[in-house]
Amino acid sequence: MADPAPVKPMDGTDINAMAERLRAGDRSVLARAITLVESRRQDHQQRAHALLQAVLPETGHAFRVGITGVPGVGKSTTIDVLGANLTAAGRKVAVLAVDPSSTRSGGSILGDKTRMARLAVDPNAFIRPSPSAGTLGGVAAKTRESMLLCEAAGFDVVLVETVGIGQSETAVSEMVDFFLVLMLPGAGDELQGIKKGVLEIADMIAVNKADGDGKAWAEAAAADYRAALNILAPRDPNWTPPVITVSGLANENLDGLWRQIEQHREKMTKLGTFQDRRRTQQVSWMWSMLEDRLMASLKNNPATAERLPELEKAVREGRLSASFAVDEITGLMKL
């Protein structure tokens, strides 16, 4: 069953009642809750914070997996088939698909629901496209909150599909338990253009489209990526990122892909690093939110609102150094 289109937040609705319906798995309330956390209105944000606090005990149990790759690698097709495999095995799967946004309007293409035909009609799946709005790493600003809401609604697998357009993917890797990078066959050319940093933070590389005539190309590409990883320091000394070949379209080796994700969680849990990583992510989230809050406060502060455009113009025209401008701004803010 496809989840309903985003609707306006429920002004005046009791947060406790909303939390109860969310815990009961009400998909319409989940959609509304995500809309609430994505809203930039201050009153909506206050309600969103109260809702998140209310459902916090029901969060933290899901597999949180980030999936990235260059456009055309087959992310949506792979997620669609992988998700269908997981729901068939009794899992409840939520997909947070971050779409490219217009730099002018902030709107997004929001095409992932049409590209994930199986999950769009699966009663045990929930797809939520969100505009990235230019956020670094192609991650929507409220993805962390959306993950928690999905967990509170009973989803035990949360897949975060990122834009993957060459920006730093560090943002998504710092909010998930496992970071999967999908690659295309033909690694010789790919290795020349891919950022080393993406390989350094990958927990696994899967070369997609390993079917038919592309299978040999995919195997060759996988060998090249293994060689590349051998000269890079692993993200975690206790985990060597595997390199596998898959076909999302033909549903080949996606079960093997998921087994690797489960093995990673089992190993990290036994070593105690799984919870350590999540605790670190929570602190990182706190600082990220604080930075956003301070920037919003700066721009909305009457003491600085009038002066900021003048300072920006002076810096742009070379009449004032950036350091002097910052000194004046912090002085106005009494920091």
mmCIF file of C-alpha atoms in Angstrom, residues 192-333:
data_model
loop_
_atom_site.group_PDB
_atom_site.id
_atom_site.type_symbol
_atom_site.label_atom_id
_atom_site.label_comp_id
_atom_site.label_asym_id
_atom_site.label_seq_id
_atom_site.Cartn_x
_atom_site.Cartn_y
_atom_site.Cartn_z
ATOM 1 C CA GLN A 192 39.756 7.669 -11.863
ATOM 2 C CA GLY A 193 36.728 9.801 -11.073
ATOM 3 C CA ILE A 194 35.488 8.574 -7.702
ATOM 4 C CA LYS A 195 36.502 10.374 -4.548
ATOM 5 C CA LYS A 196 38.826 8.368 -2.351
ATOM 6 C CA GLY A 197 36.851 9.550 0.661
ATOM 7 C CA VAL A 198 33.753 7.615 -0.388
ATOM 8 C CA LEU A 199 35.725 4.372 -0.478
ATOM 9 C CA GLU A 200 37.247 5.147 2.915
ATOM 10 C CA ILE A 201 33.874 5.390 4.633
ATOM 11 C CA ALA A 202 32.209 2.471 2.820
ATOM 12 C CA ASP A 203 31.309 -0.609 4.873
ATOM 13 C CA MET A 204 30.748 -2.552 1.660
ATOM 14 C CA ILE A 205 31.042 -2.033 -2.086
ATOM 15 C CA ALA A 206 28.585 -3.777 -4.366
ATOM 16 C CA VAL A 207 29.155 -3.709 -8.101
ATOM 17 C CA ASN A 208 25.675 -3.663 -9.595
ATOM 18 C CA LYS A 209 24.327 -4.897 -12.949
ATOM 19 C CA ALA A 210 26.261 -8.176 -12.707
ATOM 20 C CA ASP A 211 23.933 -10.059 -15.035
ATOM 21 C CA GLY A 212 24.047 -11.219 -18.632
ATOM 22 C CA ASP A 213 26.910 -9.726 -20.615
ATOM 23 C CA GLY A 214 27.722 -7.386 -17.740
ATOM 24 C CA LYS A 215 28.652 -10.159 -15.323
ATOM 25 C CA ALA A 216 32.271 -10.463 -16.473
ATOM 26 C CA TRP A 217 32.663 -6.674 -16.408
ATOM 27 C CA ALA A 218 31.279 -6.571 -12.889
ATOM 28 C CA GLU A 219 33.664 -9.268 -11.653
ATOM 29 C CA ALA A 220 36.617 -7.394 -13.160
ATOM 30 C CA ALA A 221 35.436 -4.170 -11.552
ATOM 31 C CA ALA A 222 35.099 -5.895 -8.171
ATOM 32 C CA ALA A 223 38.698 -7.096 -8.413
ATOM 33 C CA ASP A 224 39.845 -3.534 -9.120
ATOM 34 C CA TYR A 225 37.938 -2.185 -6.128
ATOM 35 C CA ARG A 226 39.420 -4.861 -3.848
ATOM 36 C CA ALA A 227 42.864 -3.800 -4.976
ATOM 37 C CA ALA A 228 41.995 -0.153 -4.323
ATOM 38 C CA LEU A 229 40.743 -0.918 -0.807
ATOM 39 C CA ASN A 230 43.988 -2.733 -0.007
ATOM 40 C CA ILE A 231 45.892 0.546 -0.116
ATOM 41 C CA LEU A 232 43.367 2.470 1.992
ATOM 42 C CA ALA A 233 43.057 2.414 5.756
ATOM 43 C CA PRO A 234 39.785 0.680 6.723
ATOM 44 C CA ARG A 235 37.102 2.729 8.436
ATOM 45 C CA ASP A 236 37.013 0.259 11.314
ATOM 46 C CA PRO A 237 40.029 -1.909 12.193
ATOM 47 C CA ASN A 238 37.626 -4.738 13.053
ATOM 48 C CA TRP A 239 35.891 -4.799 9.664
ATOM 49 C CA THR A 240 37.311 -5.251 6.190
ATOM 50 C CA PRO A 241 34.771 -3.898 3.686
ATOM 51 C CA PRO A 242 33.730 -6.736 1.377
ATOM 52 C CA VAL A 243 33.426 -6.166 -2.365
ATOM 53 C CA ILE A 244 30.664 -8.182 -4.012
ATOM 54 C CA THR A 245 28.773 -8.275 -7.292
ATOM 55 C CA VAL A 246 24.984 -8.041 -7.444
ATOM 56 C CA SER A 247 22.164 -7.485 -9.874
ATOM 57 C CA GLY A 248 19.287 -5.475 -8.515
ATOM 58 C CA LEU A 249 17.293 -5.994 -11.673
ATOM 59 C CA ALA A 250 17.754 -9.777 -11.721
ATOM 60 C CA ASN A 251 17.688 -10.137 -7.910
ATOM 61 C CA GLU A 252 21.076 -11.856 -7.886
ATOM 62 C CA ASN A 253 23.109 -12.014 -4.657
ATOM 63 C CA LEU A 254 20.959 -9.476 -2.815
ATOM 64 C CA ASP A 255 20.434 -12.087 -0.108
ATOM 65 C CA GLY A 256 24.219 -12.334 0.167
ATOM 66 C CA LEU A 257 24.424 -8.562 0.402
ATOM 67 C CA TRP A 258 21.988 -8.529 3.326
ATOM 68 C CA ARG A 259 23.825 -11.366 5.078
ATOM 69 C CA GLN A 260 26.959 -9.222 5.045
ATOM 70 C CA ILE A 261 25.014 -6.381 6.683
ATOM 71 C CA GLU A 262 23.710 -8.753 9.370
ATOM 72 C CA GLN A 263 27.205 -10.161 9.953
ATOM 73 C CA HIS A 264 28.571 -6.634 10.335
ATOM 74 C CA ARG A 265 25.970 -5.823 13.000
ATOM 75 C CA GLU A 266 26.570 -9.095 14.857
ATOM 76 C CA LYS A 267 30.323 -8.581 14.904
ATOM 77 C CA MET A 268 30.170 -4.907 15.909
ATOM 78 C CA THR A 269 27.619 -5.694 18.640
ATOM 79 C CA LYS A 270 29.838 -8.420 20.137
ATOM 80 C CA LEU A 271 32.819 -6.070 20.113
ATOM 81 C CA GLY A 272 30.790 -3.259 21.686
ATOM 82 C CA THR A 273 31.516 -0.846 18.849
ATOM 83 C CA PHE A 274 27.951 -0.868 17.503
ATOM 84 C CA GLN A 275 26.507 1.067 20.444
ATOM 85 C CA ASP A 276 29.643 3.224 20.666
ATOM 86 C CA ARG A 277 29.088 4.299 17.075
ATOM 87 C CA ARG A 278 25.452 5.154 17.743
ATOM 88 C CA ARG A 279 26.326 7.156 20.859
ATOM 89 C CA THR A 280 28.907 9.106 18.883
ATOM 90 C CA GLN A 281 26.304 9.772 16.200
ATOM 91 C CA GLN A 282 23.897 11.107 18.818
ATOM 92 C CA VAL A 283 26.471 13.618 20.061
ATOM 93 C CA SER A 284 27.297 14.600 16.471
ATOM 94 C CA TRP A 285 23.571 15.117 15.858
ATOM 95 C CA MET A 286 23.370 17.369 18.909
ATOM 96 C CA TRP A 287 26.169 19.613 17.650
ATOM 97 C CA SER A 288 24.688 19.697 14.148
ATOM 98 C CA MET A 289 21.325 20.800 15.540
ATOM 99 C CA LEU A 290 23.018 23.395 17.749
ATOM 100 C CA GLU A 291 24.834 24.868 14.734
ATOM 101 C CA ASP A 292 21.538 25.065 12.810
ATOM 102 C CA ARG A 293 19.786 26.666 15.775
ATOM 103 C CA LEU A 294 22.545 29.250 16.246
ATOM 104 C CA MET A 295 22.482 30.155 12.550
ATOM 105 C CA ALA A 296 18.705 30.558 12.651
ATOM 106 C CA SER A 297 18.996 32.690 15.773
ATOM 107 C CA LEU A 298 21.647 34.825 14.097
ATOM 108 C CA LYS A 299 19.556 35.488 11.011
ATOM 109 C CA ASN A 300 16.383 36.202 12.989
ATOM 110 C CA ASN A 301 17.989 38.349 15.684
ATOM 111 C CA PRO A 302 16.793 41.971 15.385
ATOM 112 C CA ALA A 303 20.235 43.187 16.429
ATOM 113 C CA THR A 304 21.867 41.558 13.423
ATOM 114 C CA ALA A 305 19.087 41.309 10.821
ATOM 115 C CA GLU A 306 19.501 44.899 9.664
ATOM 116 C CA ARG A 307 23.294 44.898 9.696
ATOM 117 C CA LEU A 308 23.967 41.524 8.028
ATOM 118 C CA PRO A 309 23.134 42.610 4.421
ATOM 119 C CA GLU A 310 25.440 45.609 4.761
ATOM 120 C CA LEU A 311 28.283 43.476 6.075
ATOM 121 C CA GLU A 312 27.798 40.901 3.309
ATOM 122 C CA LYS A 313 27.931 43.671 0.689
ATOM 123 C CA ALA A 314 31.074 45.171 2.203
ATOM 124 C CA VAL A 315 32.849 41.794 2.258
ATOM 125 C CA ARG A 316 31.708 40.997 -1.277
ATOM 126 C CA GLU A 317 33.050 44.318 -2.577
ATOM 127 C CA GLY A 318 36.360 43.938 -0.755
ATOM 128 C CA ARG A 319 35.811 46.936 1.527
ATOM 129 C CA LEU A 320 35.810 44.828 4.693
ATOM 130 C CA SER A 321 37.680 41.689 5.637
ATOM 131 C CA ALA A 322 35.683 38.612 6.590
ATOM 132 C CA SER A 323 37.346 38.500 10.015
ATOM 133 C CA PHE A 324 36.264 42.068 10.845
ATOM 134 C CA ALA A 325 32.718 41.252 9.701
ATOM 135 C CA VAL A 326 32.617 38.194 11.963
ATOM 136 C CA ASP A 327 33.924 40.249 14.883
ATOM 137 C CA GLU A 328 31.121 42.766 14.432
ATOM 138 C CA ILE A 329 28.448 40.046 14.074
ATOM 139 C CA THR A 330 29.551 38.208 17.208
ATOM 140 C CA GLY A 331 29.703 41.532 19.015
ATOM 141 C CA LEU A 332 26.111 42.275 18.054
ATOM 142 C CA MET A 333 25.143 38.795 19.248
#
